[in-house]
Short mmCIF file of C-alpha atoms and ligand atoms in Angstrom, two decimals:
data_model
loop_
_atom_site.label_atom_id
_atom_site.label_comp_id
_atom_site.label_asym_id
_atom_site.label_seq_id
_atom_site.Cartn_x
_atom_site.Cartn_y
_atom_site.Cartn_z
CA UNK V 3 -3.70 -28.12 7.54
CA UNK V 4 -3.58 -27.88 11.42
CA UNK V 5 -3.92 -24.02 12.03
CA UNK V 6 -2.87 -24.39 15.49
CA UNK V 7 -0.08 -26.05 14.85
CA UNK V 8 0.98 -23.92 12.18
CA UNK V 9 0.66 -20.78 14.75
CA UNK V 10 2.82 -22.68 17.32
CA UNK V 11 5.26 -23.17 15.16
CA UNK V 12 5.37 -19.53 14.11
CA UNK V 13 5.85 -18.28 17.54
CA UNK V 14 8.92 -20.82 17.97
CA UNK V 15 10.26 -18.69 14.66
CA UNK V 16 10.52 -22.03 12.63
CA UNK V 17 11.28 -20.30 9.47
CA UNK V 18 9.92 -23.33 7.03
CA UNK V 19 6.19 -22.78 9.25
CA UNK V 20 6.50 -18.75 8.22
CA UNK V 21 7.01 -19.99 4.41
CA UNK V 22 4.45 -22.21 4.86
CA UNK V 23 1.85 -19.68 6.25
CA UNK V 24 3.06 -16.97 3.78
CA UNK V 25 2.32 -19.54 0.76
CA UNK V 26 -1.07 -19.70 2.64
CA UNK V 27 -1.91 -16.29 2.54
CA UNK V 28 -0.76 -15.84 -0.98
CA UNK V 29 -3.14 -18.49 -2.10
CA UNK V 30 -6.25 -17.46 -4.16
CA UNK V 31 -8.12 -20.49 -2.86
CA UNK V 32 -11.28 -20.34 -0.67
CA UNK V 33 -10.39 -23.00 2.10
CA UNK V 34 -7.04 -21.50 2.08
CA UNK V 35 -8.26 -17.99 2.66
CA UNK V 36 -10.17 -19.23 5.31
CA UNK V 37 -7.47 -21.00 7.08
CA UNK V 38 -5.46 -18.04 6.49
CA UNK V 39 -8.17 -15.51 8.36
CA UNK V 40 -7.95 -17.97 10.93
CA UNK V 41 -4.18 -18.15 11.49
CA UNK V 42 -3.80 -14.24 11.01
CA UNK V 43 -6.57 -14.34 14.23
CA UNK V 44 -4.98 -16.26 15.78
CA UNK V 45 -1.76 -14.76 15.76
CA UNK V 46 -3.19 -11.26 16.65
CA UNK V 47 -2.37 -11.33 19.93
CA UNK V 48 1.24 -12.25 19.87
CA UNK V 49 1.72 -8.47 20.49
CA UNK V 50 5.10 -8.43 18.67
CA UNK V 51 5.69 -5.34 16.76
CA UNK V 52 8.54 -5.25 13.98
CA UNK V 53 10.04 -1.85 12.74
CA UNK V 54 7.91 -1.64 9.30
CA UNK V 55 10.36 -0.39 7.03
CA UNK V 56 9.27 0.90 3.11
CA UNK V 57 11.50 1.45 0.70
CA UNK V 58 11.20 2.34 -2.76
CA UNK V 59 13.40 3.31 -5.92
CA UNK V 60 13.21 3.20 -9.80
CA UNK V 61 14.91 0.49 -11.34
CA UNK V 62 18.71 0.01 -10.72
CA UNK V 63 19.23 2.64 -7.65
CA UNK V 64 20.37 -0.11 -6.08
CA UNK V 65 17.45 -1.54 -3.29
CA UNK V 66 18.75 -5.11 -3.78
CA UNK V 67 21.97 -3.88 -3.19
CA UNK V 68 20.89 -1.74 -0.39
CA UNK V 69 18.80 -4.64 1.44
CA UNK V 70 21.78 -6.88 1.16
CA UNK V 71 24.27 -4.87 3.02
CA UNK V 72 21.59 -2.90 5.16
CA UNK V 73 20.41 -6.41 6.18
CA UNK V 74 23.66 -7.72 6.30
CA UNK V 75 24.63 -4.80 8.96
CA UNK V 76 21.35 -5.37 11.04
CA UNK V 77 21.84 -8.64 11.52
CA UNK V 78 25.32 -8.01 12.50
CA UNK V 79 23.69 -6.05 14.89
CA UNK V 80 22.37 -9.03 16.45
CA UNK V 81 18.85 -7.78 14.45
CA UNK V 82 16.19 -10.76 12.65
CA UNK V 83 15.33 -8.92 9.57
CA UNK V 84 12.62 -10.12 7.10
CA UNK V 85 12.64 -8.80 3.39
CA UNK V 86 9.31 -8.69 1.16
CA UNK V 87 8.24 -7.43 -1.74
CA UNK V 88 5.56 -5.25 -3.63
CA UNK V 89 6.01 -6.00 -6.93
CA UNK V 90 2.38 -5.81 -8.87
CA UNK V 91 4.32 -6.31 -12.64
CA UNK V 92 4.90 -9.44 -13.83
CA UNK V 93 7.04 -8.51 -16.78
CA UNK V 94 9.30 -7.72 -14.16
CA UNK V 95 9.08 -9.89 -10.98
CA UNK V 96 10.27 -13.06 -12.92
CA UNK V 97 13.74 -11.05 -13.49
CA UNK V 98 14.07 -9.41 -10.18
CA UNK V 99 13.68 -13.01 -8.03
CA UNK V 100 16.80 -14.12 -10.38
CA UNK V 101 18.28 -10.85 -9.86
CA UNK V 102 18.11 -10.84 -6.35
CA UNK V 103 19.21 -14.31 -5.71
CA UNK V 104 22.32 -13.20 -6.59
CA UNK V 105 22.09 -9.76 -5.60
CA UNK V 106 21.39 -10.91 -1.87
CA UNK V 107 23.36 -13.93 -1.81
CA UNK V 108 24.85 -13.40 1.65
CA UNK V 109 21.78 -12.14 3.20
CA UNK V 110 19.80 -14.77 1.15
CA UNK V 111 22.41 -17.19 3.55
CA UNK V 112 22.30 -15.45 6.81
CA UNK V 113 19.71 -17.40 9.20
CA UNK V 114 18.47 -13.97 10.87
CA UNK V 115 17.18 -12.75 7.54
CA UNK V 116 14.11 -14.10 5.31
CA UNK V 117 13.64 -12.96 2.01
CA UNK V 118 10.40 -13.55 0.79
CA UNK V 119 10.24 -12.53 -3.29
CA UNK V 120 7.02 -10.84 -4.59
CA UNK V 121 4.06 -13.35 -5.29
CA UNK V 122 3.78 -13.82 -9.09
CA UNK V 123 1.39 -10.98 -10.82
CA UNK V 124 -2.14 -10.20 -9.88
CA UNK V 125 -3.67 -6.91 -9.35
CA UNK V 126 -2.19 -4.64 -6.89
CA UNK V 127 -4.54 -5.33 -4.22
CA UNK V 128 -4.45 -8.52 -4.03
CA UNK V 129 -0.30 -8.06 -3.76
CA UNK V 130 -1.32 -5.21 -1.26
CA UNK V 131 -3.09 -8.29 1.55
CA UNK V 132 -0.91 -10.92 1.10
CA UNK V 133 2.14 -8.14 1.37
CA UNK V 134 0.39 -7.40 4.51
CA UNK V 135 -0.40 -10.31 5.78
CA UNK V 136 3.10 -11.73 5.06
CA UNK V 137 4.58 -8.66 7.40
CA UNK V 138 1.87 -9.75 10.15
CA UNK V 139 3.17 -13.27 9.55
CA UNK V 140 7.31 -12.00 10.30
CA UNK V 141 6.53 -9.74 13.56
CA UNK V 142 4.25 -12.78 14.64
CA UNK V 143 7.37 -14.86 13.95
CA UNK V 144 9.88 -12.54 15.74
CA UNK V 145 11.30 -10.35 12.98
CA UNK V 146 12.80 -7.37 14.24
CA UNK V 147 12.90 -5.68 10.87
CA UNK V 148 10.65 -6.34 7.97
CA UNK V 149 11.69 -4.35 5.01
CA UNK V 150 9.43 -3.80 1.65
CA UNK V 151 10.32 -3.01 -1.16
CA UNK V 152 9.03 -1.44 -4.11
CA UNK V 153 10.12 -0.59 -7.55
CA UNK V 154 9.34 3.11 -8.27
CA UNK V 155 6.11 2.71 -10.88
CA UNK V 156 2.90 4.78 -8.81
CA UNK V 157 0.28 3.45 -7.01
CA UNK V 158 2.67 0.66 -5.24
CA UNK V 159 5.04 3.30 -3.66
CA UNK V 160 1.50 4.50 -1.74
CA UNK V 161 0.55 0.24 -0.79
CA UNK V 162 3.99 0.15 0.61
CA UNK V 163 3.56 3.13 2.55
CA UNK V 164 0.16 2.41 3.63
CA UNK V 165 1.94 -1.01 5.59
CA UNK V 166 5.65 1.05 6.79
CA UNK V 167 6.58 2.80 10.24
CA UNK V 168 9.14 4.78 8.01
CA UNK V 169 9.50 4.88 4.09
CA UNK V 170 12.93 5.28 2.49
CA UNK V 171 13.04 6.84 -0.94
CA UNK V 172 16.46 5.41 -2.41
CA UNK V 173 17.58 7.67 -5.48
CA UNK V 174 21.09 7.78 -7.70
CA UNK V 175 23.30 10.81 -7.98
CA UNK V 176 22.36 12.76 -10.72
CA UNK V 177 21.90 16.66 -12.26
CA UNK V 178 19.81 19.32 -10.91
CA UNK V 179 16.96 18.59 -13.75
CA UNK V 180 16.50 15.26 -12.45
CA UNK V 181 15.15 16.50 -9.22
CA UNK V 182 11.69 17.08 -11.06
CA UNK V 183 11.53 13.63 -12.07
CA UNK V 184 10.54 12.07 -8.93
CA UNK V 185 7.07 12.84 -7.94
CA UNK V 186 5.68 15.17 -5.33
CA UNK V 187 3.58 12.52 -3.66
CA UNK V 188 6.29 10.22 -3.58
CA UNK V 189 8.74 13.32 -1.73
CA UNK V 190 6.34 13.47 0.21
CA UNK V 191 6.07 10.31 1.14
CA UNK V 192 9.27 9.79 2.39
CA UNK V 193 11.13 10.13 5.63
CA UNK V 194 14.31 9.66 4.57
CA UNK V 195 15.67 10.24 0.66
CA UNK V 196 19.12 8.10 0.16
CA UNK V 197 21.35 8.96 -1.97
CA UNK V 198 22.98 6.04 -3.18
CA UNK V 199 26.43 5.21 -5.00
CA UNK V 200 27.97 7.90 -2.80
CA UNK V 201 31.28 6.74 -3.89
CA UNK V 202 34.15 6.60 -6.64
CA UNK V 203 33.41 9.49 -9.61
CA UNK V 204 30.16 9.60 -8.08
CA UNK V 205 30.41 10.87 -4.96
CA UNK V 206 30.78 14.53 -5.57
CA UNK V 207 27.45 14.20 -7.85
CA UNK V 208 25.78 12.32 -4.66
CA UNK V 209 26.72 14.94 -2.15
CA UNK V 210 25.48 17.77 -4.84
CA UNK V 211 22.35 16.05 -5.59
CA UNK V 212 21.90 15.17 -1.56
CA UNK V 213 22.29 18.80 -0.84
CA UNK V 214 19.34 19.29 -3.67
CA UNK V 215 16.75 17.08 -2.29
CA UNK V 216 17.31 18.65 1.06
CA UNK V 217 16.21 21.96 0.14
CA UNK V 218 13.41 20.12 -1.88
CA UNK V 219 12.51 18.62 1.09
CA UNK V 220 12.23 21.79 3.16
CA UNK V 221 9.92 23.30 1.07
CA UNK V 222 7.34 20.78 1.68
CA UNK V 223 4.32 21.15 4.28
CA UNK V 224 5.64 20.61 7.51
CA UNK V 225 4.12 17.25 8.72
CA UNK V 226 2.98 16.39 12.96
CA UNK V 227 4.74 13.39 12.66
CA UNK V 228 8.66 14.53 11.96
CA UNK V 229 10.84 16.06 15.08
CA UNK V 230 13.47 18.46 14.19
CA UNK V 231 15.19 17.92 10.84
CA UNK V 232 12.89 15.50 9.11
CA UNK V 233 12.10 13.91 6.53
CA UNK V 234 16.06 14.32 5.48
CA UNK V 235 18.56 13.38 3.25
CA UNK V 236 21.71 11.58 3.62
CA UNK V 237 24.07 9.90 1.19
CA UNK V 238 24.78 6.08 1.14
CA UNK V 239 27.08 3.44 -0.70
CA UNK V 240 25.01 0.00 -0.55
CA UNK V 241 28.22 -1.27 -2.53
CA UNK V 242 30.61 0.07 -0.33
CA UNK V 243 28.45 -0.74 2.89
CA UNK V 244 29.01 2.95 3.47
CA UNK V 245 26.85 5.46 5.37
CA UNK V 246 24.58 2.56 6.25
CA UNK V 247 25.38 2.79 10.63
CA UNK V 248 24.49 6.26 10.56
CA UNK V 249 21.14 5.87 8.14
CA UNK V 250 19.47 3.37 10.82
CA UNK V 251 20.75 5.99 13.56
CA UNK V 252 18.31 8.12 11.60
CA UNK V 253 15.58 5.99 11.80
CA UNK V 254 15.98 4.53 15.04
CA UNK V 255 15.98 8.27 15.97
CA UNK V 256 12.93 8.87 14.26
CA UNK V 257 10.77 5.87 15.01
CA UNK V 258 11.89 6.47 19.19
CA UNK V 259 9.93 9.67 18.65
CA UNK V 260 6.98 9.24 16.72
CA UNK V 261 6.71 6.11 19.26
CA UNK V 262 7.08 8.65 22.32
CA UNK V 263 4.92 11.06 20.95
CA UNK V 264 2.18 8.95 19.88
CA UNK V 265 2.48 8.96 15.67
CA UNK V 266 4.04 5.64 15.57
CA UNK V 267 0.59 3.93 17.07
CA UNK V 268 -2.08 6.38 15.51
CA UNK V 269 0.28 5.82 12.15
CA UNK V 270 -0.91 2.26 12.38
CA UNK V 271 -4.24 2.84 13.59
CA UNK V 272 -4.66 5.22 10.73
CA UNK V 273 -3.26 2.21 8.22
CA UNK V 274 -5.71 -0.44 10.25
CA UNK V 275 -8.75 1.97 8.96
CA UNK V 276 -7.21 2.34 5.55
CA UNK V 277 -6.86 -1.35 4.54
CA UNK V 278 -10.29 -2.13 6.29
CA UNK V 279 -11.98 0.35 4.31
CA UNK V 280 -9.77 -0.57 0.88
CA UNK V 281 -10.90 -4.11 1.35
CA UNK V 282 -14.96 -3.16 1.40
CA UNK V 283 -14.16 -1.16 -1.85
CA UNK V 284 -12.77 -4.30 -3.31
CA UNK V 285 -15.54 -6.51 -2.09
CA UNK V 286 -18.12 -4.47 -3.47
CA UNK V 287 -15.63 -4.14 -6.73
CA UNK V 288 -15.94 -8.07 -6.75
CA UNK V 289 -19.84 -7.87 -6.40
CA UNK V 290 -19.69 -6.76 -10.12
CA UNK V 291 -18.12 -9.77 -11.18
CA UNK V 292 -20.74 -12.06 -9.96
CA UNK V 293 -22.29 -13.69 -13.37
CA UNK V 294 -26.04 -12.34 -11.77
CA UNK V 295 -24.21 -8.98 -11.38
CA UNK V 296 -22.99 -8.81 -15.02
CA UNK V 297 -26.34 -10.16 -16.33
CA UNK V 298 -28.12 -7.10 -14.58
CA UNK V 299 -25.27 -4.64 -16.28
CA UNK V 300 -25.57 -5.86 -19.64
CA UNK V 301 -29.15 -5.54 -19.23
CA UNK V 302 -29.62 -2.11 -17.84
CA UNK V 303 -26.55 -1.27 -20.43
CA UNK V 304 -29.15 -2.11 -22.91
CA UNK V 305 -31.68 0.29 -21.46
CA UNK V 306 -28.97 2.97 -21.08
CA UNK V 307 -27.81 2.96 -24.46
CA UNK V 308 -31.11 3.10 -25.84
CA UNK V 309 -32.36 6.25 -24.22
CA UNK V 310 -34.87 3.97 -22.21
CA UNK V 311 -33.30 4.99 -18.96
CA UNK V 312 -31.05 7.72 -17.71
CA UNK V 313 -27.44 6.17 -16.51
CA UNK V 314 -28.32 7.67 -13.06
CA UNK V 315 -31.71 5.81 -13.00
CA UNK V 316 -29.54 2.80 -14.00
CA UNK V 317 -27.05 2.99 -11.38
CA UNK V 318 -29.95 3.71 -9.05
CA UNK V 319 -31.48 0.50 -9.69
CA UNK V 320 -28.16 -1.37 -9.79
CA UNK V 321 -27.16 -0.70 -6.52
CA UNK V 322 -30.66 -1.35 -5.08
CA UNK V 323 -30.56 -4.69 -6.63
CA UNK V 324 -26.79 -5.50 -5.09
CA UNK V 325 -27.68 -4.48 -1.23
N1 LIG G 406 28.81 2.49 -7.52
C1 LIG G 406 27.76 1.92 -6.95
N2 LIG G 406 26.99 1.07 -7.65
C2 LIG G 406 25.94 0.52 -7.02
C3 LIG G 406 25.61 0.81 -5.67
N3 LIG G 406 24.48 0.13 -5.35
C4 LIG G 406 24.13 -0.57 -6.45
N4 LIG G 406 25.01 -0.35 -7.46
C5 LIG G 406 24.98 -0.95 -8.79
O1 LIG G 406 23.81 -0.55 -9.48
C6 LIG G 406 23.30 -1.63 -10.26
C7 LIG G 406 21.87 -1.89 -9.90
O2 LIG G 406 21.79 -2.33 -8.55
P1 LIG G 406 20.56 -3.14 -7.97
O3 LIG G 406 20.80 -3.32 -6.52
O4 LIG G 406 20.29 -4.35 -8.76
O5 LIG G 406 19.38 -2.10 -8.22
P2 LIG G 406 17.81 -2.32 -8.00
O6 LIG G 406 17.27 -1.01 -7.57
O7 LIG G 406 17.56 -3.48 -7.11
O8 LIG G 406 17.31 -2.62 -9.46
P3 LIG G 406 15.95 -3.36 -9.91
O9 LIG G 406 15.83 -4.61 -9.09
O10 LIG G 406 16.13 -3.62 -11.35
O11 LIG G 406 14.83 -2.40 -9.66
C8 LIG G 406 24.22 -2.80 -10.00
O12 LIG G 406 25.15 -2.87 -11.03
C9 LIG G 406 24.89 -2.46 -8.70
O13 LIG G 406 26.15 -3.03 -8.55
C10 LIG G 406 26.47 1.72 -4.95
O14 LIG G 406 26.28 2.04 -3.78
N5 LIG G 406 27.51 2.24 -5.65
MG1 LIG G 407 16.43 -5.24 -7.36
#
């Protein structure tokens, strides 16, 4: 594959080149990975910068939904916006590439949006680079918006927020005892909580439950990065394409600060450090897996079990052997 071409192309914004490269960096296979590092490198410097944006949500809040008419409104605005996916479960990413197609038909049509579904299952850091990578890939290419998503199930909420400017928590109208159901990490992740289906019967249950996560959301430790009134809570209708204007006030609002006062760059400094140090841990992880590696376990397991050596001897001797 000609790298340099590939890059070229990218900067033009030929979409089919940014498929290509993103099938690139989703590929397990040596040469691939290395033409990959080299692209990425090469693409470094375009200096373009996309507004990251995370969003995550149990299963049917409505984020397909939402990314269809929020996308739909931003490239109305005359925005390019990118959609990707963290999606680590493959029970579930065969269903939600169907369900989407349909879900996002228009956007799926509109030629300032790219929707990229989830790679097919591996573990979640390997989704975690070529997620990434793939969002490197769209700002290179000119995206001004590059959403993720995530379905609400752990770890992946904290990879998607490890990659975003701004993480949206999208959550349905429902009774006060559901508040306790979403995690504090994940509350605390967030910048802004949605409150979808805002509309019909529901409405008055939105606005009651909105009203809930806002005091929820003042209780918790004051962070340096939010101004005034964040994180905060607003309701939306993704069906009814309602609230939607004044939610990306809010974060255009937000992100012009942090990127005044400095949060927005040491936010991705901070996430530069993060994923170089995650990747050592999964290198050395990898290490293991080398047959020499697993000979040297089973044998020292041996000794361990046996009394023959204590398991911090073992691990002593392991780890010599490995550096
Ligand atoms: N009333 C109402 N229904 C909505 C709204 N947004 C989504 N829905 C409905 O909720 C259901 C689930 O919506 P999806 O957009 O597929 O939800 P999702 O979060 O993408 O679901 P998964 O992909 O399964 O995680 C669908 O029947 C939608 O029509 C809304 O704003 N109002
Ligand atoms: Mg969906």
């Amino acid at each position: 594959m000609d790298i340099a071409d590939l890059r070229d192309r990218i900067l033009k914004q030929e979409r089919r080149a940014l498929a290509r490269a993103i099938t690139l960096v989703e590929s397990g296979r040596e040469d691939h990975r290395q033409q990959a590092s080299a692209l990425l490198e090469s693409l470094r410097e375009s200096g373009k910068h996309a507004l990251r944006v995370g969003l995550s949500g149990t299963p049917g809040v409505g984020k397909s939904t939402f990314i269809e008419s929020f996308g739909m409104m931003l490239t109305g605005l005359g925005l390019k916006v990118a959609v990707l996916a963290v999606d680590p479960s493959s029970a579930r990413s065969g269903g939600s590439i169907l369900g989407d197609k349909t879900r996002m038909e228009r956007l799926s049509r509109d030629k300032n949006a790219f929707i990229r579904p989830s790679p097919s299952q591996t573990h979640l850091g390997g989704v975690a680079r070529r997620t990434r990578e793939a969002v490197a890939l769209c700002e290179a290419a000119g995206f001004d918006v590059v959403l993720i998503e995530t379905v609400g199930v752990g770890q992946s909420e904290t990879v998607v927020a490890e990659m975003s400017d701004l993480f949206l928590l999208l959550l349905a109208p429902a009774g006060g005892d559901e508040l306790q159901g979403v995690k504090r990490g994940i509350m605390e992740m967030a910048d802004i909580v949605l409150v979808n289906k805002a509309d019909g019967a529901l409405k008055s249950t939105a606005m009651r439950t909105c009203a809930d996560y806002a005091g929820a959301l003042r209780l918790l430790r004051k962070r340096p990065q939010d101004p005034e009134g964040f994180p905060k809570a607003m309701t939306v209708s993704a069906l009814e394409e309602d609230g939607l204007a004044g939610a990306w006030a809010e974060m255009s609002a937000l992100i012009a600060w942090r990127k005044e006062e400095g949060h927005w760059a040491s936010r991705r400094a901070g996430q530069a450090q993060f994923w170089f140090h995650e990747e050592v841990r999964q290198g050395l992880l990898a290490q293991l897996n080398h047959p020499s590696a697993r000979d040297s376990l089973a044998a020292l397991d041996a000794e361990v079990a046996s009394g023959r050596m204590t398991p911090s001897q073992a691990a002593q001797q392991m780890l010599a052997q490995m550096s």
